[in-house]
Amino acid sequence: MIEYIIIVALIAIAAIAAYGFFGNTHPGQHGTDVRKAADASANTTKQQGEIDNKLNSYTGNVSE
């Protein structure tokens, strides 16, 4: 029974070490992804605003 406790303890220590090693890498990468998504959303909104602006000044050359 003691050997199972030792194995669980070793796995827990390895998991903590792996999290400590890789845990510092992930937040920096996540921030880059968020920035890219925000830029894409801003560009789409800007393009939509330009289209709306062009349509607002359209007077229509339709004869009635």
GROMACS .gro file of C-alpha atoms in nm:
model
   64
    1MET     CA    1   0.000   0.000   0.000
    2ILE     CA    2   0.288   0.235   0.074
    3GLU     CA    3   0.421   0.195  -0.281
    4TYR     CA    4   0.094   0.336  -0.421
    5ILE     CA    5   0.124   0.641  -0.198
    6ILE     CA    6   0.482   0.693  -0.316
    7ILE     CA    7   0.378   0.663  -0.682
    8VAL     CA    8   0.093   0.911  -0.635
    9ALA     CA    9   0.330   1.153  -0.460
   10LEU     CA   10   0.585   1.125  -0.744
   11ILE     CA   11   0.314   1.187  -1.005
   12ALA     CA   12   0.194   1.491  -0.809
   13ILE     CA   13   0.547   1.632  -0.789
   14ALA     CA   14   0.599   1.573  -1.162
   15ALA     CA   15   0.268   1.745  -1.241
   16ILE     CA   16   0.360   2.047  -1.028
   17ALA     CA   17   0.701   2.067  -1.195
   18ALA     CA   18   0.550   2.042  -1.544
   19TYR     CA   19   0.294   2.313  -1.462
   20GLY     CA   20   0.567   2.536  -1.326
   21PHE     CA   21   0.778   2.485  -1.637
   22PHE     CA   22   0.504   2.528  -1.898
   23GLY     CA   23   0.275   2.756  -1.699
   24ASN     CA   24   0.483   3.067  -1.770
   25THR     CA   25   0.470   3.011  -2.145
   26HIS     CA   26   0.094   2.995  -2.194
   27PRO     CA   27  -0.017   3.343  -2.076
   28GLY     CA   28   0.212   3.518  -2.323
   29GLN     CA   29   0.081   3.312  -2.612
   30HIS     CA   30  -0.279   3.366  -2.504
   31GLY     CA   31  -0.234   3.743  -2.505
   32THR     CA   32  -0.109   3.732  -2.862
   33ASP     CA   33  -0.416   3.535  -2.973
   34VAL     CA   34  -0.648   3.783  -2.804
   35ARG     CA   35  -0.470   4.075  -2.971
   36LYS     CA   36  -0.503   3.912  -3.314
   37ALA     CA   37  -0.875   3.850  -3.261
   38ALA     CA   38  -0.929   4.209  -3.147
   39ASP     CA   39  -0.745   4.345  -3.451
   40ALA     CA   40  -0.955   4.131  -3.685
   41SER     CA   41  -1.275   4.246  -3.517
   42ALA     CA   42  -1.168   4.611  -3.533
   43ASN     CA   43  -1.083   4.583  -3.903
   44THR     CA   44  -1.420   4.424  -3.979
   45THR     CA   45  -1.601   4.698  -3.788
   46LYS     CA   46  -1.401   4.967  -3.967
   47GLN     CA   47  -1.485   4.818  -4.307
   48GLN     CA   48  -1.854   4.792  -4.214
   49GLY     CA   49  -1.852   5.156  -4.103
   50GLU     CA   50  -1.702   5.264  -4.435
   51ILE     CA   51  -1.972   5.073  -4.624
   52ASP     CA   52  -2.247   5.227  -4.408
   53ASN     CA   53  -2.099   5.574  -4.463
   54LYS     CA   54  -2.110   5.527  -4.840
   55LEU     CA   55  -2.470   5.407  -4.829
   56ASN     CA   56  -2.581   5.698  -4.608
   57SER     CA   57  -2.476   5.947  -4.874
   58TYR     CA   58  -2.656   5.756  -5.151
   59THR     CA   59  -2.946   5.964  -5.279
   60GLY     CA   60  -3.073   5.720  -5.537
   61ASN     CA   61  -3.096   5.813  -5.901
   62VAL     CA   62  -3.427   5.642  -5.960
   63SER     CA   63  -3.689   5.828  -6.158
   64GLU     CA   64  -4.038   5.803  -6.021
   0.00000   0.00000   0.00000
